[in-house]
C-alpha cells in the first residue's frame, strides 16, 4: 500500500510541475524597449529593462541559459523599435521569454 501511495504522490508532483511553465508568465504583447541598464544593486547578476513609453522596469538575469539570445532581441527592440511579446515571470519580474510578434 505504501508503494502505491508513493507512486501516486510522485505522479502528482511531476504532473503539476510540468504545466506551470507558461502559466507562470505575464505577457506584454507588442512591447518595445525604452532602456537597458545595469542593475544598481546587483550589476553582476541583472540588467534593468524598461518597457514602453511610461516605463515599467523588469530584469534580465545574466545567469539565464538564454541570456545572449534574449539580450539580442532586447537590443533589436531598443535600437530598431522592433516590437516583441515579452514573458515576465510572475512574482520575480524577471524576463523569461521573448517571442516575435506575428
PDB file of N, CA and C in Angstrom:
ATOM      1  N   UNK A   1       0.820  -1.201   0.000  1.00  0.00           N
ATOM      2  CA  UNK A   1       0.000   0.000   0.000  1.00  0.00           C
ATOM      3  C   UNK A   1       0.860   1.260   0.000  1.00  0.00           C
ATOM      4  N   UNK A   2       1.945   1.242   0.775  1.00  0.00           N
ATOM      5  CA  UNK A   2       2.821   2.408   0.817  1.00  0.00           C
ATOM      6  C   UNK A   2       3.443   2.680  -0.553  1.00  0.00           C
ATOM      7  N   UNK A   3       3.727   1.628  -1.287  1.00  0.00           N
ATOM      8  CA  UNK A   3       4.307   1.789  -2.618  1.00  0.00           C
ATOM      9  C   UNK A   3       3.351   2.530  -3.535  1.00  0.00           C
ATOM     10  N   UNK A   4       2.063   2.166  -3.505  1.00  0.00           N
ATOM     11  CA  UNK A   4       1.079   2.825  -4.351  1.00  0.00           C
ATOM     12  C   UNK A   4       0.899   4.290  -3.974  1.00  0.00           C
ATOM     13  N   UNK A   5       0.933   4.578  -2.701  1.00  0.00           N
ATOM     14  CA  UNK A   5       0.810   5.965  -2.250  1.00  0.00           C
ATOM     15  C   UNK A   5       2.011   6.776  -2.724  1.00  0.00           C
ATOM     16  N   UNK A   6       3.199   6.186  -2.618  1.00  0.00           N
ATOM     17  CA  UNK A   6       4.408   6.865  -3.079  1.00  0.00           C
ATOM     18  C   UNK A   6       4.364   7.106  -4.583  1.00  0.00           C
ATOM     19  N   UNK A   7       3.935   6.116  -5.361  1.00  0.00           N
ATOM     20  CA  UNK A   7       3.829   6.269  -6.810  1.00  0.00           C
ATOM     21  C   UNK A   7       2.810   7.348  -7.163  1.00  0.00           C
ATOM     22  N   UNK A   8       1.682   7.336  -6.497  1.00  0.00           N
ATOM     23  CA  UNK A   8       0.653   8.348  -6.737  1.00  0.00           C
ATOM     24  C   UNK A   8       1.162   9.745  -6.392  1.00  0.00           C
ATOM     25  N   UNK A   9       1.861   9.859  -5.289  1.00  0.00           N
ATOM     26  CA  UNK A   9       2.420  11.142  -4.864  1.00  0.00           C
ATOM     27  C   UNK A   9       3.432  11.665  -5.882  1.00  0.00           C
ATOM     28  N   UNK A  10       4.335  10.797  -6.354  1.00  0.00           N
ATOM     29  CA  UNK A  10       5.324  11.204  -7.352  1.00  0.00           C
ATOM     30  C   UNK A  10       4.659  11.597  -8.668  1.00  0.00           C
ATOM     31  N   UNK A  11       3.625  10.865  -9.051  1.00  0.00           N
ATOM     32  CA  UNK A  11       2.891  11.196 -10.261  1.00  0.00           C
ATOM     33  C   UNK A  11       2.250  12.575 -10.153  1.00  0.00           C
ATOM     34  N   UNK A  12       1.666  12.884  -9.029  1.00  0.00           N
ATOM     35  CA  UNK A  12       1.026  14.181  -8.826  1.00  0.00           C
ATOM     36  C   UNK A  12       2.042  15.307  -8.872  1.00  0.00           C
ATOM     37  N   UNK A  13       3.196  15.117  -8.273  1.00  0.00           N
ATOM     38  CA  UNK A  13       4.228  16.149  -8.272  1.00  0.00           C
ATOM     39  C   UNK A  13       4.715  16.423  -9.688  1.00  0.00           C
ATOM     40  N   UNK A  14       5.017  15.364 -10.439  1.00  0.00           N
ATOM     41  CA  UNK A  14       5.542  15.570 -11.792  1.00  0.00           C
ATOM     42  C   UNK A  14       4.491  16.127 -12.731  1.00  0.00           C
ATOM     43  N   UNK A  15       3.240  15.742 -12.576  1.00  0.00           N
ATOM     44  CA  UNK A  15       2.210  16.265 -13.467  1.00  0.00           C
ATOM     45  C   UNK A  15       1.923  17.731 -13.183  1.00  0.00           C
ATOM     46  N   UNK A  16       2.012  18.153 -11.954  1.00  0.00           N
ATOM     47  CA  UNK A  16       1.763  19.554 -11.608  1.00  0.00           C
ATOM     48  C   UNK A  16       2.926  20.442 -12.028  1.00  0.00           C
ATOM     49  N   UNK A  17       4.137  19.985 -11.850  1.00  0.00           N
ATOM     50  CA  UNK A  17       5.287  20.825 -12.145  1.00  0.00           C
ATOM     51  C   UNK A  17       5.469  21.041 -13.633  1.00  0.00           C
ATOM     52  N   UNK A  18       5.042  20.120 -14.467  1.00  0.00           N
ATOM     53  CA  UNK A  18       5.213  20.261 -15.906  1.00  0.00           C
ATOM     54  C   UNK A  18       4.305  21.293 -16.524  1.00  0.00           C
ATOM     55  N   UNK A  19       3.196  21.604 -15.926  1.00  0.00           N
ATOM     56  CA  UNK A  19       2.235  22.511 -16.538  1.00  0.00           C
ATOM     57  C   UNK A  19       2.399  23.961 -16.091  1.00  0.00           C
ATOM     58  N   UNK A  20       3.299  24.232 -15.192  1.00  0.00           N
ATOM     59  CA  UNK A  20       3.380  25.579 -14.641  1.00  0.00           C
ATOM     60  C   UNK A  20       4.217  26.540 -15.480  1.00  0.00           C
ATOM     61  N   UNK A  21       4.925  26.065 -16.493  1.00  0.00           N
ATOM     62  CA  UNK A  21       5.848  26.892 -17.269  1.00  0.00           C
ATOM     63  C   UNK A  21       5.254  28.175 -17.808  1.00  0.00           C
ATOM     64  N   UNK A  22       4.361  28.090 -18.803  1.00  0.00           N
ATOM     65  CA  UNK A  22       3.839  29.296 -19.425  1.00  0.00           C
ATOM     66  C   UNK A  22       2.770  29.966 -18.571  1.00  0.00           C
ATOM     67  N   UNK A  23       2.150  29.244 -17.657  1.00  0.00           N
ATOM     68  CA  UNK A  23       1.133  29.841 -16.806  1.00  0.00           C
ATOM     69  C   UNK A  23       1.748  30.767 -15.772  1.00  0.00           C
ATOM     70  N   UNK A  24       3.034  30.659 -15.549  1.00  0.00           N
ATOM     71  CA  UNK A  24       3.716  31.471 -14.557  1.00  0.00           C
ATOM     72  C   UNK A  24       4.249  32.769 -15.173  1.00  0.00           C
ATOM     73  N   UNK A  25       3.861  33.056 -16.422  1.00  0.00           N
ATOM     74  CA  UNK A  25       4.342  34.256 -17.106  1.00  0.00           C
ATOM     75  C   UNK A  25       3.205  35.226 -17.361  1.00  0.00           C
ATOM     76  N   UNK A  26       3.518  36.513 -17.230  1.00  0.00           N
ATOM     77  CA  UNK A  26       2.624  37.576 -17.664  1.00  0.00           C
ATOM     78  C   UNK A  26       3.201  38.111 -18.964  1.00  0.00           C
ATOM     79  N   UNK A  27       2.358  38.225 -19.979  1.00  0.00           N
ATOM     80  CA  UNK A  27       2.836  38.619 -21.306  1.00  0.00           C
ATOM     81  C   UNK A  27       2.567  40.087 -21.602  1.00  0.00           C
ATOM     82  N   UNK A  28       3.571  40.745 -22.149  1.00  0.00           N
ATOM     83  CA  UNK A  28       3.465  42.112 -22.656  1.00  0.00           C
ATOM     84  C   UNK A  28       3.590  42.005 -24.165  1.00  0.00           C
ATOM     85  N   UNK A  29       2.453  42.164 -24.859  1.00  0.00           N
ATOM     86  CA  UNK A  29       2.433  41.962 -26.306  1.00  0.00           C
ATOM     87  C   UNK A  29       2.715  43.279 -27.018  1.00  0.00           C
ATOM     88  N   UNK A  30       3.409  43.168 -28.152  1.00  0.00           N
ATOM     89  CA  UNK A  30       3.790  44.328 -28.965  1.00  0.00           C
ATOM     90  C   UNK A  30       4.561  45.358 -28.149  1.00  0.00           C
ATOM     91  N   UNK A  31       5.424  44.887 -27.277  1.00  0.00           N
ATOM     92  CA  UNK A  31       6.190  45.782 -26.398  1.00  0.00           C
ATOM     93  C   UNK A  31       7.515  46.167 -27.050  1.00  0.00           C
ATOM     94  N   UNK A  32       7.915  47.403 -26.813  1.00  0.00           N
ATOM     95  CA  UNK A  32       9.234  47.858 -27.252  1.00  0.00           C
ATOM     96  C   UNK A  32      10.024  48.321 -26.033  1.00  0.00           C
ATOM     97  N   UNK A  33      11.317  48.182 -26.142  1.00  0.00           N
ATOM     98  CA  UNK A  33      12.222  48.502 -25.043  1.00  0.00           C
ATOM     99  C   UNK A  33      12.629  49.970 -25.134  1.00  0.00           C
ATOM    100  N   UNK A  34      12.587  50.669 -24.002  1.00  0.00           N
ATOM    101  CA  UNK A  34      12.977  52.077 -23.986  1.00  0.00           C
ATOM    102  C   UNK A  34      14.341  52.294 -23.332  1.00  0.00           C
ATOM    103  N   UNK A  35      14.813  51.315 -22.545  1.00  0.00           N
ATOM    104  CA  UNK A  35      16.124  51.482 -21.908  1.00  0.00           C
ATOM    105  C   UNK A  35      16.636  50.133 -21.396  1.00  0.00           C
ATOM    106  N   UNK A  36      17.957  49.960 -21.511  1.00  0.00           N
ATOM    107  CA  UNK A  36      18.649  48.808 -20.934  1.00  0.00           C
ATOM    108  C   UNK A  36      19.805  49.357 -20.107  1.00  0.00           C
ATOM    109  N   UNK A  37      19.877  48.963 -18.831  1.00  0.00           N
ATOM    110  CA  UNK A  37      20.961  49.447 -17.972  1.00  0.00           C
ATOM    111  C   UNK A  37      21.326  48.376 -16.946  1.00  0.00           C
ATOM    112  N   UNK A  38      22.485  48.544 -16.333  1.00  0.00           N
ATOM    113  CA  UNK A  38      22.907  47.629 -15.274  1.00  0.00           C
ATOM    114  C   UNK A  38      22.031  47.839 -14.041  1.00  0.00           C
ATOM    115  N   UNK A  39      21.742  46.770 -13.340  1.00  0.00           N
ATOM    116  CA  UNK A  39      21.018  46.869 -12.080  1.00  0.00           C
ATOM    117  C   UNK A  39      21.957  47.489 -11.046  1.00  0.00           C
ATOM    118  N   UNK A  40      21.581  48.614 -10.441  1.00  0.00           N
ATOM    119  CA  UNK A  40      22.487  49.265  -9.489  1.00  0.00           C
ATOM    120  C   UNK A  40      22.776  48.426  -8.242  1.00  0.00           C
ATOM    121  N   UNK A  41      21.838  47.549  -7.856  1.00  0.00           N
ATOM    122  CA  UNK A  41      22.030  46.729  -6.665  1.00  0.00           C
ATOM    123  C   UNK A  41      22.848  45.476  -6.933  1.00  0.00           C
ATOM    124  N   UNK A  42      22.662  44.867  -8.097  1.00  0.00           N
ATOM    125  CA  UNK A  42      23.361  43.620  -8.439  1.00  0.00           C
ATOM    126  C   UNK A  42      23.810  43.648  -9.894  1.00  0.00           C
ATOM    127  N   UNK A  43      24.776  44.498 -10.249  1.00  0.00           N
ATOM    128  CA  UNK A  43      25.184  44.617 -11.655  1.00  0.00           C
ATOM    129  C   UNK A  43      25.803  43.350 -12.230  1.00  0.00           C
ATOM    130  N   UNK A  44      26.351  42.497 -11.382  1.00  0.00           N
ATOM    131  CA  UNK A  44      26.950  41.260 -11.882  1.00  0.00           C
ATOM    132  C   UNK A  44      25.888  40.198 -12.210  1.00  0.00           C
ATOM    133  N   UNK A  45      24.661  40.387 -11.728  1.00  0.00           N
ATOM    134  CA  UNK A  45      23.613  39.388 -11.912  1.00  0.00           C
ATOM    135  C   UNK A  45      22.495  39.801 -12.866  1.00  0.00           C
ATOM    136  N   UNK A  46      22.174  41.106 -12.924  1.00  0.00           N
ATOM    137  CA  UNK A  46      20.981  41.529 -13.648  1.00  0.00           C
ATOM    138  C   UNK A  46      21.198  42.782 -14.486  1.00  0.00           C
ATOM    139  N   UNK A  47      20.371  42.879 -15.539  1.00  0.00           N
ATOM    140  CA  UNK A  47      20.187  44.118 -16.287  1.00  0.00           C
ATOM    141  C   UNK A  47      18.783  44.615 -15.996  1.00  0.00           C
ATOM    142  N   UNK A  48      18.600  45.926 -15.922  1.00  0.00           N
ATOM    143  CA  UNK A  48      17.270  46.526 -15.788  1.00  0.00           C
ATOM    144  C   UNK A  48      16.766  46.832 -17.194  1.00  0.00           C
ATOM    145  N   UNK A  49      15.564  46.391 -17.487  1.00  0.00           N
ATOM    146  CA  UNK A  49      14.963  46.570 -18.805  1.00  0.00           C
ATOM    147  C   UNK A  49      13.686  47.384 -18.636  1.00  0.00           C
ATOM    148  N   UNK A  50      13.616  48.529 -19.313  1.00  0.00           N
ATOM    149  CA  UNK A  50      12.416  49.372 -19.261  1.00  0.00           C
ATOM    150  C   UNK A  50      11.587  49.125 -20.510  1.00  0.00           C
ATOM    151  N   UNK A  51      10.313  48.863 -20.304  1.00  0.00           N
ATOM    152  CA  UNK A  51       9.397  48.580 -21.407  1.00  0.00           C
ATOM    153  C   UNK A  51       8.383  49.704 -21.523  1.00  0.00           C
ATOM    154  N   UNK A  52       8.261  50.247 -22.738  1.00  0.00           N
ATOM    155  CA  UNK A  52       7.205  51.206 -23.043  1.00  0.00           C
ATOM    156  C   UNK A  52       7.558  52.658 -22.807  1.00  0.00           C
ATOM    157  N   UNK A  53       6.611  53.524 -23.172  1.00  0.00           N
ATOM    158  CA  UNK A  53       6.781  54.970 -23.046  1.00  0.00           C
ATOM    159  C   UNK A  53       6.741  55.386 -21.582  1.00  0.00           C
ATOM    160  N   UNK A  54       5.759  54.878 -20.843  1.00  0.00           N
ATOM    161  CA  UNK A  54       5.730  55.069 -19.391  1.00  0.00           C
ATOM    162  C   UNK A  54       6.371  53.822 -18.815  1.00  0.00           C
ATOM    163  N   UNK A  55       7.687  53.844 -18.696  1.00  0.00           N
ATOM    164  CA  UNK A  55       8.414  52.586 -18.487  1.00  0.00           C
ATOM    165  C   UNK A  55       8.040  51.815 -17.234  1.00  0.00           C
ATOM    166  N   UNK A  56       7.942  50.527 -17.449  1.00  0.00           N
ATOM    167  CA  UNK A  56       7.856  49.570 -16.365  1.00  0.00           C
ATOM    168  C   UNK A  56       9.186  48.845 -16.382  1.00  0.00           C
ATOM    169  N   UNK A  57       9.794  48.656 -15.233  1.00  0.00           N
ATOM    170  CA  UNK A  57      11.134  48.072 -15.169  1.00  0.00           C
ATOM    171  C   UNK A  57      11.044  46.598 -14.809  1.00  0.00           C
ATOM    172  N   UNK A  58      11.748  45.796 -15.611  1.00  0.00           N
ATOM    173  CA  UNK A  58      11.858  44.364 -15.385  1.00  0.00           C
ATOM    174  C   UNK A  58      13.335  44.005 -15.403  1.00  0.00           C
ATOM    175  N   UNK A  59      13.644  42.744 -15.161  1.00  0.00           N
ATOM    176  CA  UNK A  59      15.044  42.337 -15.034  1.00  0.00           C
ATOM    177  C   UNK A  59      15.364  41.199 -15.985  1.00  0.00           C
ATOM    178  N   UNK A  60      16.604  41.194 -16.461  1.00  0.00           N
ATOM    179  CA  UNK A  60      17.129  40.100 -17.256  1.00  0.00           C
ATOM    180  C   UNK A  60      18.301  39.516 -16.490  1.00  0.00           C
ATOM    181  N   UNK A  61      18.203  38.239 -16.152  1.00  0.00           N
ATOM    182  CA  UNK A  61      19.256  37.580 -15.392  1.00  0.00           C
ATOM    183  C   UNK A  61      20.421  37.238 -16.304  1.00  0.00           C
ATOM    184  N   UNK A  62      21.608  37.652 -15.912  1.00  0.00           N
ATOM    185  CA  UNK A  62      22.807  37.332 -16.675  1.00  0.00           C
ATOM    186  C   UNK A  62      23.179  35.858 -16.526  1.00  0.00           C
ATOM    187  N   UNK A  63      22.570  35.178 -15.579  1.00  0.00           N
ATOM    188  CA  UNK A  63      22.856  33.759 -15.342  1.00  0.00           C
ATOM    189  C   UNK A  63      21.876  32.837 -16.070  1.00  0.00           C
ATOM    190  N   UNK A  64      20.896  33.426 -16.738  1.00  0.00           N
ATOM    191  CA  UNK A  64      19.911  32.659 -17.505  1.00  0.00           C
ATOM    192  C   UNK A  64      20.605  31.975 -18.683  1.00  0.00           C
ATOM    193  N   UNK A  65      20.231  30.738 -18.967  1.00  0.00           N
ATOM    194  CA  UNK A  65      20.875  29.998 -20.063  1.00  0.00           C
ATOM    195  C   UNK A  65      20.611  30.649 -21.420  1.00  0.00           C
ATOM    196  N   UNK A  66      19.515  31.365 -21.551  1.00  0.00           N
ATOM    197  CA  UNK A  66      19.158  32.024 -22.813  1.00  0.00           C
ATOM    198  C   UNK A  66      19.502  33.519 -22.804  1.00  0.00           C
ATOM    199  N   UNK A  67      20.385  33.927 -21.910  1.00  0.00           N
ATOM    200  CA  UNK A  67      20.707  35.348 -21.727  1.00  0.00           C
ATOM    201  C   UNK A  67      21.096  36.036 -23.041  1.00  0.00           C
ATOM    202  N   UNK A  68      22.012  35.451 -23.797  1.00  0.00           N
ATOM    203  CA  UNK A  68      22.512  36.122 -25.012  1.00  0.00           C
ATOM    204  C   UNK A  68      21.424  36.296 -26.059  1.00  0.00           C
ATOM    205  N   UNK A  69      20.600  35.286 -26.268  1.00  0.00           N
ATOM    206  CA  UNK A  69      19.548  35.421 -27.277  1.00  0.00           C
ATOM    207  C   UNK A  69      18.477  36.414 -26.834  1.00  0.00           C
ATOM    208  N   UNK A  70      18.154  36.406 -25.532  1.00  0.00           N
ATOM    209  CA  UNK A  70      17.181  37.381 -25.021  1.00  0.00           C
ATOM    210  C   UNK A  70      17.733  38.804 -25.139  1.00  0.00           C
ATOM    211  N   UNK A  71      18.994  38.986 -24.791  1.00  0.00           N
ATOM    212  CA  UNK A  71      19.606  40.308 -24.874  1.00  0.00           C
ATOM    213  C   UNK A  71      19.667  40.792 -26.323  1.00  0.00           C
ATOM    214  N   UNK A  72      19.927  39.891 -27.258  1.00  0.00           N
ATOM    215  CA  UNK A  72      19.948  40.258 -28.668  1.00  0.00           C
ATOM    216  C   UNK A  72      18.589  40.799 -29.109  1.00  0.00           C
ATOM    217  N   UNK A  73      17.508  40.130 -28.722  1.00  0.00           N
ATOM    218  CA  UNK A  73      16.161  40.599 -29.076  1.00  0.00           C
ATOM    219  C   UNK A  73      15.845  41.926 -28.396  1.00  0.00           C
ATOM    220  N   UNK A  74      16.254  42.073 -27.146  1.00  0.00           N
ATOM    221  CA  UNK A  74      16.017  43.336 -26.438  1.00  0.00           C
ATOM    222  C   UNK A  74      16.756  44.488 -27.111  1.00  0.00           C
ATOM    223  N   UNK A  75      17.982  44.239 -27.569  1.00  0.00           N
ATOM    224  CA  UNK A  75      18.746  45.275 -28.280  1.00  0.00           C
ATOM    225  C   UNK A  75      18.112  45.616 -29.621  1.00  0.00           C
ATOM    226  N   UNK A  76      17.551  44.620 -30.315  1.00  0.00           N
ATOM    227  CA  UNK A  76      16.838  44.898 -31.573  1.00  0.00           C
ATOM    228  C   UNK A  76      15.656  45.828 -31.313  1.00  0.00           C
ATOM    229  N   UNK A  77      14.961  45.568 -30.236  1.00  0.00           N
ATOM    230  CA  UNK A  77      13.809  46.400 -29.889  1.00  0.00           C
ATOM    231  C   UNK A  77      14.248  47.809 -29.517  1.00  0.00           C
ATOM    232  N   UNK A  78      15.312  47.911 -28.741  1.00  0.00           N
ATOM    233  CA  UNK A  78      15.797  49.222 -28.305  1.00  0.00           C
ATOM    234  C   UNK A  78      16.320  50.049 -29.478  1.00  0.00           C
ATOM    235  N   UNK A  79      17.140  49.449 -30.314  1.00  0.00           N
ATOM    236  CA  UNK A  79      17.807  50.195 -31.386  1.00  0.00           C
ATOM    237  C   UNK A  79      16.952  50.385 -32.630  1.00  0.00           C
ATOM    238  N   UNK A  80      16.107  49.401 -32.949  1.00  0.00           N
ATOM    239  CA  UNK A  80      15.323  49.463 -34.181  1.00  0.00           C
ATOM    240  C   UNK A  80      13.828  49.662 -33.941  1.00  0.00           C
ATOM    241  N   UNK A  81      13.414  49.674 -32.666  1.00  0.00           N
ATOM    242  CA  UNK A  81      11.998  49.841 -32.349  1.00  0.00           C
ATOM    243  C   UNK A  81      11.148  48.630 -32.678  1.00  0.00           C
ATOM    244  N   UNK A  82      11.788  47.459 -32.811  1.00  0.00           N
ATOM    245  CA  UNK A  82      11.065  46.239 -33.154  1.00  0.00           C
ATOM    246  C   UNK A  82      10.248  45.751 -31.958  1.00  0.00           C
ATOM    247  N   UNK A  83       8.944  45.529 -32.151  1.00  0.00           N
ATOM    248  CA  UNK A  83       8.112  45.041 -31.041  1.00  0.00           C
ATOM    249  C   UNK A  83       8.239  43.529 -30.858  1.00  0.00           C
ATOM    250  N   UNK A  84       8.126  43.092 -29.629  1.00  0.00           N
ATOM    251  CA  UNK A  84       8.148  41.682 -29.267  1.00  0.00           C
ATOM    252  C   UNK A  84       7.060  41.412 -28.239  1.00  0.00           C
ATOM    253  N   UNK A  85       6.729  40.144 -28.066  1.00  0.00           N
ATOM    254  CA  UNK A  85       5.900  39.705 -26.937  1.00  0.00           C
ATOM    255  C   UNK A  85       6.867  39.222 -25.873  1.00  0.00           C
ATOM    256  N   UNK A  86       6.796  39.829 -24.702  1.00  0.00           N
ATOM    257  CA  UNK A  86       7.778  39.567 -23.651  1.00  0.00           C
ATOM    258  C   UNK A  86       7.080  38.891 -22.476  1.00  0.00           C
ATOM    259  N   UNK A  87       7.590  37.727 -22.098  1.00  0.00           N
ATOM    260  CA  UNK A  87       7.039  36.958 -20.981  1.00  0.00           C
ATOM    261  C   UNK A  87       7.812  37.235 -19.708  1.00  0.00           C
ATOM    262  N   UNK A  88       7.110  37.766 -18.704  1.00  0.00           N
ATOM    263  CA  UNK A  88       7.706  38.126 -17.416  1.00  0.00           C
ATOM    264  C   UNK A  88       7.263  37.110 -16.369  1.00  0.00           C
ATOM    265  N   UNK A  89       8.220  36.543 -15.644  1.00  0.00           N
ATOM    266  CA  UNK A  89       7.882  35.583 -14.598  1.00  0.00           C
ATOM    267  C   UNK A  89       7.131  36.281 -13.471  1.00  0.00           C
ATOM    268  N   UNK A  90       5.997  35.709 -13.096  1.00  0.00           N
ATOM    269  CA  UNK A  90       5.184  36.277 -12.009  1.00  0.00           C
ATOM    270  C   UNK A  90       5.972  36.266 -10.700  1.00  0.00           C
ATOM    271  N   UNK A  91       5.812  37.306  -9.930  1.00  0.00           N
ATOM    272  CA  UNK A  91       6.387  37.498  -8.589  1.00  0.00           C
ATOM    273  C   UNK A  91       7.887  37.775  -8.576  1.00  0.00           C
ATOM    274  N   UNK A  92       8.580  37.666  -9.721  1.00  0.00           N
ATOM    275  CA  UNK A  92      10.017  37.966  -9.727  1.00  0.00           C
ATOM    276  C   UNK A  92      10.355  39.137 -10.640  1.00  0.00           C
ATOM    277  N   UNK A  93       9.475  39.440 -11.606  1.00  0.00           N
ATOM    278  CA  UNK A  93       9.712  40.486 -12.609  1.00  0.00           C
ATOM    279  C   UNK A  93      10.951  40.214 -13.453  1.00  0.00           C
ATOM    280  N   UNK A  94      11.266  38.939 -13.674  1.00  0.00           N
ATOM    281  CA  UNK A  94      12.408  38.567 -14.497  1.00  0.00           C
ATOM    282  C   UNK A  94      11.888  38.134 -15.873  1.00  0.00           C
ATOM    283  N   UNK A  95      12.519  38.652 -16.926  1.00  0.00           N
ATOM    284  CA  UNK A  95      12.155  38.286 -18.300  1.00  0.00           C
ATOM    285  C   UNK A  95      12.610  36.858 -18.542  1.00  0.00           C
ATOM    286  N   UNK A  96      11.672  36.011 -18.945  1.00  0.00           N
ATOM    287  CA  UNK A  96      11.973  34.600 -19.168  1.00  0.00           C
ATOM    288  C   UNK A  96      11.871  34.198 -20.633  1.00  0.00           C
ATOM    289  N   UNK A  97      11.056  34.923 -21.405  1.00  0.00           N
ATOM    290  CA  UNK A  97      10.832  34.515 -22.785  1.00  0.00           C
ATOM    291  C   UNK A  97      10.502  35.737 -23.632  1.00  0.00           C
ATOM    292  N   UNK A  98      11.006  35.757 -24.857  1.00  0.00           N
ATOM    293  CA  UNK A  98      10.696  36.831 -25.799  1.00  0.00           C
ATOM    294  C   UNK A  98      10.347  36.179 -27.133  1.00  0.00           C
ATOM    295  N   UNK A  99       9.157  36.503 -27.651  1.00  0.00           N
ATOM    296  CA  UNK A  99       8.692  35.933 -28.919  1.00  0.00           C
ATOM    297  C   UNK A  99       8.508  37.040 -29.938  1.00  0.00           C
ATOM    298  N   UNK A 100       8.719  36.682 -31.213  1.00  0.00           N
ATOM    299  CA  UNK A 100       8.437  37.609 -32.295  1.00  0.00           C
ATOM    300  C   UNK A 100       6.945  37.872 -32.368  1.00  0.00           C
ATOM    301  N   UNK A 101       6.568  39.086 -32.771  1.00  0.00           N
ATOM    302  CA  UNK A 101       5.166  39.440 -32.951  1.00  0.00           C
ATOM    303  C   UNK A 101       4.737  38.924 -34.315  1.00  0.00           C
ATOM    304  N   UNK A 102       3.599  38.262 -34.337  1.00  0.00           N
ATOM    305  CA  UNK A 102       3.100  37.686 -35.609  1.00  0.00           C
ATOM    306  C   UNK A 102       2.019  38.538 -36.195  1.00  0.00           C
TER     307      UNK A 102
END
